[in-house]
Tab-separated table of C-alpha atoms and ligand atoms in Angstrom:
chain	number	residue	atom	x	y	z
A	1	MET	CA	-23.480	20.731	6.543
A	2	ALA	CA	-21.133	21.837	9.346
A	3	ARG	CA	-18.218	23.991	8.251
A	4	ILE	CA	-14.930	22.104	7.988
A	5	LYS	CA	-12.279	23.343	10.431
A	6	CYS	CA	-9.675	20.606	10.479
A	7	ILE	CA	-8.491	18.454	7.580
A	8	GLY	CA	-6.777	15.119	8.190
A	9	ILE	CA	-4.348	13.802	5.610
A	10	LEU	CA	-2.985	10.303	5.123
A	11	THR	CA	-1.059	8.194	2.622
A	12	SER	CA	-2.082	4.575	2.198
A	13	GLY	CA	-1.144	1.416	0.285
A	14	GLY	CA	2.043	1.213	-1.780
A	15	ASP	CA	4.087	4.412	-1.557
A	16	ALA	CA	4.706	6.381	-4.734
A	17	PRO	CA	7.229	9.113	-5.560
A	18	ALA	CA	5.736	12.631	-5.140
A	19	MET	CA	3.375	11.594	-2.356
A	20	ASN	CA	5.415	14.082	-0.304
A	21	ALA	CA	4.785	16.807	-2.867
A	22	ALA	CA	1.059	16.058	-2.513
A	23	ILE	CA	1.221	16.176	1.316
A	24	ARG	CA	3.008	19.529	1.095
A	25	ALA	CA	0.453	20.970	-1.342
A	26	VAL	CA	-2.552	19.824	0.712
A	27	THR	CA	-1.043	21.107	3.970
A	28	ARG	CA	-0.064	24.511	2.652
A	29	THR	CA	-3.277	25.113	0.678
A	30	ALA	CA	-5.328	24.131	3.718
A	31	ILE	CA	-3.368	26.446	6.045
A	32	TYR	CA	-3.585	29.252	3.472
A	33	ASN	CA	-7.374	28.872	3.561
A	34	GLY	CA	-7.571	28.955	7.354
A	35	PHE	CA	-7.910	25.230	8.134
A	36	THR	CA	-5.884	23.358	10.693
A	37	VAL	CA	-4.238	20.193	9.396
A	38	LYS	CA	-3.493	16.892	11.112
A	39	GLY	CA	-1.273	14.236	9.621
A	40	ILE	CA	-2.330	10.644	10.196
A	41	MET	CA	0.647	8.293	10.383
A	42	ARG	CA	0.687	4.904	8.604
A	43	GLY	CA	-2.538	5.372	6.654
A	44	TYR	CA	-5.753	3.799	7.925
A	45	ARG	CA	-3.752	1.763	10.419
A	46	GLY	CA	-2.753	4.994	12.192
A	47	LEU	CA	-6.331	6.224	12.094
A	48	ILE	CA	-7.302	3.110	14.058
A	49	SER	CA	-4.368	3.250	16.492
A	50	GLY	CA	-4.681	7.031	16.903
A	51	GLU	CA	-1.341	8.254	15.510
A	52	PHE	CA	-1.797	11.936	14.727
A	53	ILE	CA	0.656	14.802	14.221
A	54	ASP	CA	0.066	18.525	13.841
A	55	MET	CA	0.960	19.753	10.384
A	56	LYS	CA	2.424	23.234	10.103
A	57	THR	CA	3.884	24.903	7.021
A	58	GLN	CA	7.363	23.971	8.319
A	59	THR	CA	6.399	20.304	8.736
A	60	VAL	CA	6.378	20.046	4.944
A	61	SER	CA	9.517	22.099	4.243
A	62	ASN	CA	12.166	20.449	2.095
A	63	ILE	CA	10.139	17.354	1.261
A	64	ILE	CA	9.064	18.019	-2.346
A	65	GLN	CA	12.258	16.427	-3.666
A	66	HIS	CA	12.067	13.220	-1.626
A	67	GLY	CA	10.517	9.881	-2.556
A	68	GLY	CA	8.510	7.839	-0.053
A	69	THR	CA	6.069	9.511	2.319
A	70	ILE	CA	6.853	11.436	5.510
A	71	LEU	CA	3.515	10.198	6.883
A	72	LYS	CA	4.565	6.543	6.312
A	73	THR	CA	2.114	4.127	4.790
A	74	ALA	CA	0.574	0.722	5.409
A	75	ARG	CA	-2.018	-1.714	4.124
A	76	SER	CA	-4.596	-2.138	6.900
A	77	ALA	CA	-6.633	-5.339	7.095
A	78	GLU	CA	-8.519	-3.993	10.134
A	79	PHE	CA	-9.878	-1.005	8.211
A	80	LYS	CA	-11.609	-3.473	5.889
A	81	THR	CA	-13.878	-4.484	8.795
A	82	PRO	CA	-16.848	-2.381	10.051
A	83	GLU	CA	-15.412	-2.618	13.585
A	84	GLY	CA	-12.071	-1.199	12.450
A	85	ARG	CA	-13.733	1.670	10.609
A	86	ALA	CA	-15.898	2.486	13.653
A	87	ILE	CA	-12.748	2.871	15.791
A	88	ALA	CA	-11.167	4.997	13.056
A	89	TYR	CA	-14.218	7.277	13.014
A	90	GLU	CA	-14.226	7.643	16.808
A	91	ASN	CA	-10.534	8.603	16.790
A	92	MET	CA	-11.111	11.102	14.028
A	93	ARG	CA	-13.921	12.801	15.948
A	94	LYS	CA	-11.883	12.864	19.174
A	95	GLU	CA	-9.020	14.496	17.295
A	96	GLY	CA	-11.376	17.132	15.869
A	97	ILE	CA	-10.802	16.088	12.246
A	98	ASP	CA	-13.893	16.726	10.142
A	99	ALA	CA	-12.654	16.002	6.603
A	100	LEU	CA	-10.008	13.779	5.057
A	101	VAL	CA	-7.651	13.825	2.103
A	102	VAL	CA	-6.569	10.281	1.228
A	103	ILE	CA	-3.580	9.742	-1.068
A	104	GLY	CA	-3.330	6.218	-2.449
A	105	GLY	CA	-4.251	3.679	-5.104
A	106	ASP	CA	-7.430	1.768	-5.835
A	107	GLY	CA	-7.505	-0.177	-2.549
A	108	SER	CA	-7.060	3.001	-0.517
A	109	LEU	CA	-9.726	4.889	-2.455
A	110	SER	CA	-12.114	1.927	-2.168
A	111	GLY	CA	-11.648	2.151	1.613
A	112	ALA	CA	-12.226	5.919	1.475
A	113	ARG	CA	-15.481	5.456	-0.418
A	114	ILE	CA	-16.923	3.015	2.116
A	115	PHE	CA	-15.763	5.128	5.076
A	116	ALA	CA	-17.208	8.348	3.597
A	117	GLU	CA	-20.582	6.700	2.997
A	118	GLU	CA	-20.781	4.890	6.323
A	119	PHE	CA	-20.081	7.959	8.469
A	120	ASP	CA	-21.040	10.807	6.136
A	121	ILE	CA	-17.527	12.285	6.139
A	122	PRO	CA	-16.250	14.637	3.419
A	123	ILE	CA	-13.334	12.782	1.816
A	124	VAL	CA	-11.350	13.755	-1.250
A	125	GLY	CA	-8.857	11.316	-2.780
A	126	LEU	CA	-5.646	11.825	-4.723
A	127	PRO	CA	-4.457	9.084	-7.107
A	128	GLY	CA	-1.126	8.046	-5.586
A	129	THR	CA	0.208	4.907	-7.256
A	130	ILE	CA	2.952	4.021	-9.713
A	131	ASP	CA	0.519	1.663	-11.474
A	132	ASN	CA	-1.449	4.420	-13.284
A	133	ASP	CA	-4.565	2.239	-13.050
A	134	LEU	CA	-7.155	4.756	-11.837
A	135	TYR	CA	-9.856	5.972	-14.165
A	136	GLY	CA	-10.437	9.714	-14.614
A	137	THR	CA	-6.854	10.926	-14.711
A	138	ASP	CA	-4.293	10.721	-17.500
A	139	THR	CA	-1.553	9.811	-15.057
A	140	THR	CA	-1.294	9.043	-11.353
A	141	ILE	CA	1.163	10.467	-8.832
A	142	GLY	CA	4.426	8.485	-9.051
A	143	TYR	CA	3.835	6.883	-12.431
A	144	ASP	CA	6.188	9.153	-14.380
A	145	THR	CA	9.018	8.693	-11.867
A	146	ALA	CA	8.604	4.904	-11.946
A	147	LEU	CA	8.672	5.010	-15.737
A	148	ASN	CA	11.921	6.971	-15.613
A	149	THR	CA	13.404	4.473	-13.154
A	150	ILE	CA	12.466	1.635	-15.494
A	151	MET	CA	14.077	3.534	-18.349
A	152	GLU	CA	17.362	4.014	-16.487
A	153	CYS	CA	17.508	0.356	-15.447
A	154	VAL	CA	16.655	-1.008	-18.878
A	155	ASP	CA	19.228	1.268	-20.525
A	156	LYS	CA	21.833	-0.378	-18.290
A	157	LEU	CA	20.536	-3.846	-19.057
A	158	ARG	CA	20.774	-3.113	-22.769
A	159	ASP	CA	24.547	-2.770	-22.470
A	160	THR	CA	24.988	-6.272	-21.125
A	161	ALA	CA	22.189	-7.769	-23.257
A	162	SER	CA	23.859	-6.460	-26.367
A	163	SER	CA	27.394	-7.504	-25.345
A	164	HIS	CA	26.255	-11.085	-24.720
A	165	GLU	CA	23.621	-11.121	-27.497
A	166	ARG	CA	21.017	-12.256	-25.014
A	167	LEU	CA	17.268	-12.124	-24.680
A	168	PHE	CA	16.241	-10.361	-21.452
A	169	PHE	CA	12.834	-10.575	-19.817
A	170	VAL	CA	12.453	-7.590	-17.516
A	171	GLU	CA	9.544	-7.719	-15.095
A	172	VAL	CA	7.993	-4.397	-14.150
A	173	MET	CA	5.283	-3.566	-11.618
A	174	GLY	CA	1.732	-2.578	-12.401
A	175	ARG	CA	-0.524	-4.951	-10.488
A	176	ASN	CA	-2.507	-6.282	-13.431
A	177	ALA	CA	-2.112	-3.131	-15.503
A	178	GLY	CA	0.237	-2.780	-18.467
A	179	PHE	CA	0.903	0.983	-18.438
A	180	LEU	CA	4.445	0.741	-17.058
A	181	ALA	CA	5.371	-2.174	-19.331
A	182	LEU	CA	3.960	-0.623	-22.489
A	183	ASN	CA	5.272	2.910	-22.110
A	184	GLY	CA	8.479	1.589	-20.537
A	185	ALA	CA	8.997	-0.471	-23.707
A	186	ILE	CA	8.551	2.585	-25.918
A	187	ALA	CA	10.892	4.696	-23.804
A	188	THR	CA	13.653	2.075	-23.877
A	189	GLY	CA	13.280	0.866	-27.449
A	190	SER	CA	12.434	-2.584	-26.120
A	191	GLU	CA	11.490	-5.264	-28.611
A	192	ALA	CA	8.136	-6.031	-26.974
A	193	ALA	CA	5.845	-5.531	-24.008
A	194	ILE	CA	3.851	-8.411	-22.571
A	195	ILE	CA	0.791	-7.035	-20.811
A	196	PRO	CA	-2.080	-8.574	-18.831
A	197	GLU	CA	-4.778	-6.715	-20.770
A	198	ILE	CA	-4.434	-9.024	-23.780
A	199	ALA	CA	-3.019	-12.084	-22.040
A	200	THR	CA	-6.173	-14.154	-22.419
A	201	GLU	CA	-6.604	-13.203	-26.091
A	202	VAL	CA	-3.140	-13.748	-27.546
A	203	ASP	CA	-0.123	-15.936	-26.817
A	204	GLN	CA	2.124	-12.877	-26.760
A	205	LEU	CA	5.410	-14.767	-26.383
A	206	GLY	CA	4.529	-17.361	-29.038
A	207	GLU	CA	3.554	-14.638	-31.497
A	208	LEU	CA	6.695	-12.658	-30.821
A	209	ILE	CA	8.957	-15.572	-31.547
A	210	ALA	CA	6.915	-16.813	-34.497
A	211	ASN	CA	7.260	-13.349	-36.050
A	212	GLY	CA	11.038	-13.713	-35.939
A	213	PHE	CA	11.532	-10.674	-33.727
A	214	ARG	CA	15.289	-11.222	-33.454
A	215	LYS	CA	16.098	-11.376	-37.156
A	216	SER	CA	17.986	-8.111	-37.350
A	217	LYS	CA	19.028	-7.917	-33.711
A	218	ASN	CA	21.832	-9.125	-31.574
A	219	SER	CA	20.001	-8.467	-28.314
A	220	SER	CA	16.378	-8.302	-27.270
A	221	ILE	CA	14.602	-6.823	-24.298
A	222	VAL	CA	11.020	-7.723	-23.492
A	223	LEU	CA	9.220	-5.897	-20.705
A	224	VAL	CA	6.759	-8.149	-18.885
A	225	ALA	CA	4.071	-6.696	-16.616
A	226	GLU	CA	3.783	-8.527	-13.287
A	227	SER	CA	0.432	-10.281	-13.125
A	228	PRO	CA	-0.906	-13.788	-12.717
A	229	LEU	CA	-2.231	-13.301	-16.242
A	230	THR	CA	1.196	-12.865	-17.835
A	231	GLY	CA	2.846	-15.197	-15.323
A	232	GLY	CA	5.692	-12.667	-15.044
A	233	ALA	CA	9.222	-12.743	-16.426
A	234	MET	CA	10.218	-16.040	-14.803
A	235	ALA	CA	7.381	-17.884	-16.506
A	236	MET	CA	8.394	-16.383	-19.858
A	237	ALA	CA	12.001	-17.499	-19.414
A	238	GLU	CA	10.905	-21.015	-18.399
A	239	ARG	CA	8.861	-21.281	-21.549
A	240	VAL	CA	11.729	-20.071	-23.707
A	241	LYS	CA	14.061	-22.623	-22.147
A	242	LYS	CA	11.651	-25.429	-23.058
A	243	GLU	CA	10.156	-24.250	-26.350
A	244	PHE	CA	12.891	-22.087	-27.883
A	245	PRO	CA	16.205	-23.388	-26.479
A	246	GLN	CA	18.160	-21.575	-29.214
A	247	PHE	CA	17.848	-18.357	-27.185
A	248	ASP	CA	20.173	-17.462	-24.337
A	249	SER	CA	17.704	-15.770	-22.018
A	250	ARG	CA	17.966	-14.000	-18.671
A	251	VAL	CA	15.470	-12.520	-16.207
A	252	THR	CA	15.592	-9.256	-14.263
A	253	ILE	CA	12.819	-8.359	-11.831
A	254	LEU	CA	13.002	-4.641	-11.125
A	255	GLY	CA	10.766	-4.902	-8.039
A	256	HIS	CA	10.483	-2.203	-5.396
A	257	ILE	CA	13.283	-0.100	-6.844
A	258	GLN	CA	10.477	1.236	-9.077
A	259	ARG	CA	8.735	2.780	-6.089
A	260	GLY	CA	11.661	4.860	-4.849
A	261	GLY	CA	13.677	7.875	-5.843
A	262	SER	CA	13.376	11.606	-6.179
A	263	PRO	CA	10.208	12.447	-8.113
A	264	THR	CA	10.439	13.844	-11.644
A	265	ALA	CA	9.354	17.416	-12.386
A	266	SER	CA	6.152	16.059	-13.986
A	267	ASP	CA	5.218	14.136	-10.855
A	268	ARG	CA	5.995	17.052	-8.539
A	269	ILE	CA	3.840	19.382	-10.616
A	270	LEU	CA	1.025	16.832	-10.893
A	271	ALA	CA	1.023	16.184	-7.146
A	272	SER	CA	1.199	19.891	-6.294
A	273	ARG	CA	-1.713	20.786	-8.572
A	274	MET	CA	-3.779	17.854	-7.345
A	275	GLY	CA	-3.049	18.647	-3.690
A	276	GLU	CA	-4.208	22.232	-4.101
A	277	ALA	CA	-7.296	21.011	-5.991
A	278	ALA	CA	-8.196	18.572	-3.207
A	279	VAL	CA	-8.496	21.386	-0.658
A	280	ASN	CA	-10.379	23.576	-3.140
A	281	ALA	CA	-12.795	20.687	-3.664
A	282	LEU	CA	-13.456	20.474	0.088
A	283	LEU	CA	-13.974	24.262	0.178
A	284	GLU	CA	-16.607	23.876	-2.544
A	285	GLY	CA	-18.417	21.235	-0.507
A	286	GLN	CA	-17.307	18.306	-2.690
A	287	ARG	CA	-17.010	14.849	-1.147
A	288	ASN	CA	-16.474	11.280	-2.207
A	289	VAL	CA	-14.442	12.281	-5.243
A	290	MET	CA	-10.930	11.760	-6.551
A	291	VAL	CA	-8.974	14.597	-8.130
A	292	GLY	CA	-7.804	13.781	-11.650
A	293	ILE	CA	-6.122	15.719	-14.435
A	294	GLU	CA	-7.203	14.979	-17.987
A	295	ASN	CA	-5.845	16.964	-20.948
A	296	ASP	CA	-4.287	19.330	-18.422
A	297	VAL	CA	-7.658	20.144	-16.851
A	298	ILE	CA	-8.470	19.348	-13.197
A	299	LYS	CA	-11.414	16.973	-12.866
A	300	LEU	CA	-13.329	15.598	-9.900
A	301	VAL	CA	-14.217	11.947	-10.432
A	302	PRO	CA	-16.636	10.090	-8.122
A	303	PHE	CA	-14.684	7.406	-6.206
A	304	ILE	CA	-16.908	4.710	-7.630
A	305	GLN	CA	-15.875	5.619	-11.193
A	306	ALA	CA	-12.187	6.082	-10.399
A	307	ILE	CA	-12.057	2.587	-8.912
A	308	ARG	CA	-14.505	0.581	-10.975
A	309	LYS	CA	-14.412	2.078	-14.452
A	310	ASN	CA	-11.623	0.291	-16.121
A	311	LYS	CA	-8.839	2.557	-17.332
A	312	THR	CA	-7.766	1.004	-20.584
A	313	VAL	CA	-4.284	0.913	-22.037
A	314	ASP	CA	-3.977	2.200	-25.569
A	315	ARG	CA	-3.553	-1.026	-27.522
A	316	ALA	CA	-2.258	0.872	-30.547
A	317	LEU	CA	0.928	1.413	-28.540
A	318	LEU	CA	1.698	-2.308	-28.834
A	319	ASN	CA	1.961	-1.760	-32.551
A	320	THR	CA	4.178	1.265	-31.963
A	321	VAL	CA	6.562	-0.941	-29.977
A	322	LYS	CA	6.531	-3.508	-32.771
A	323	ILE	CA	7.103	-1.082	-35.641
A	324	LEU	CA	9.839	0.837	-33.869
A	325	SER	CA	11.781	-2.300	-33.049
A	326	ILE	CA	12.128	-3.763	-36.556
B	1	LIG	O1	0.313	-0.796	-6.234
B	1	LIG	C1	1.665	-0.500	-6.228
B	1	LIG	C2	2.499	-1.747	-6.245
B	1	LIG	O2	3.859	-1.385	-6.306
B	1	LIG	C3	2.167	-2.747	-7.352
B	1	LIG	O3	2.712	-2.385	-8.598
B	1	LIG	C4	2.707	-4.024	-6.785
B	1	LIG	O4	2.005	-5.133	-7.311
B	1	LIG	C5	2.421	-3.884	-5.308
B	1	LIG	O5	2.293	-2.492	-5.050
B	1	LIG	C6	3.470	-4.458	-4.397
B	1	LIG	O6	3.013	-4.341	-3.102
B	1	LIG	P1	3.906	-4.531	-1.794
B	1	LIG	O7	4.790	-3.333	-1.676
B	1	LIG	O8	2.915	-4.615	-0.702
B	1	LIG	O9	4.701	-5.756	-2.014
């Protein structure tokens, strides 16, 4: 195997707070170890259109505290085609990049896996997504910050919910995963979380209302994970209007606000440790793996497992929400 000289780094898919902290950690660890580093703008799209920048230690100064990604991001349909990936590979070779660090969610790491196999390129991934839906790591980069944003917003909603004695359905992100809804509900003392993981097993709304969840309350907040399986907050409110008209309900969709903001200390530390570990993994000759941290220990997880092995929510937490909201 030829020695790696130049590492390319990109962020892809939905941005997540602390992606910048990860870019900084990868860049500085790589330079410390004698590599040159190239930034690829706009994820795989920039790899295809040939948008490269030289990364120096100063390029990543004063970015650890900022949300978003200095490298920009995109979702590239072209990279999903063999033709698109062939152009990306050609550009990479021309630029002298011989290994990649990809920061992104499941779609981005799926792309990395195919690309690495097709062209025999050393690629290491970092789990960058607020959804927390990648297997092999306790949390993903950006998840904690998004959870804190949800907490701040729901705390504000509680003031008005309680003043008007209303039932609020608050839709949070997660793309078919209930981590944000479930832990967001615990952090805000919400009355319930409606999550996609059990949507086909239980009528979560029906059960909630049948159990008389508002008996001792003058306001209620229910966090609903966005997903076709839950139908989202609007669908919940529609149902309430028809089936339980005694409730005065309102809907708030938190949306992309959850993806922004200065990263929390936890996310900055996670991203910094993972970024350093990604370069160390390349130094050790690792490839086709995602860096994870489980029980505070760095792990390298084959892409295929990170993407395909379902990371399960802890269903016992649903009971925690229920008990703590009596
Ligand atoms: O994967 C991150 C995420 O924010 C999901 O929670 C959400 O479903 C999706 O991205 C939204 O994507 P977009 O920014 O392309 O609308």
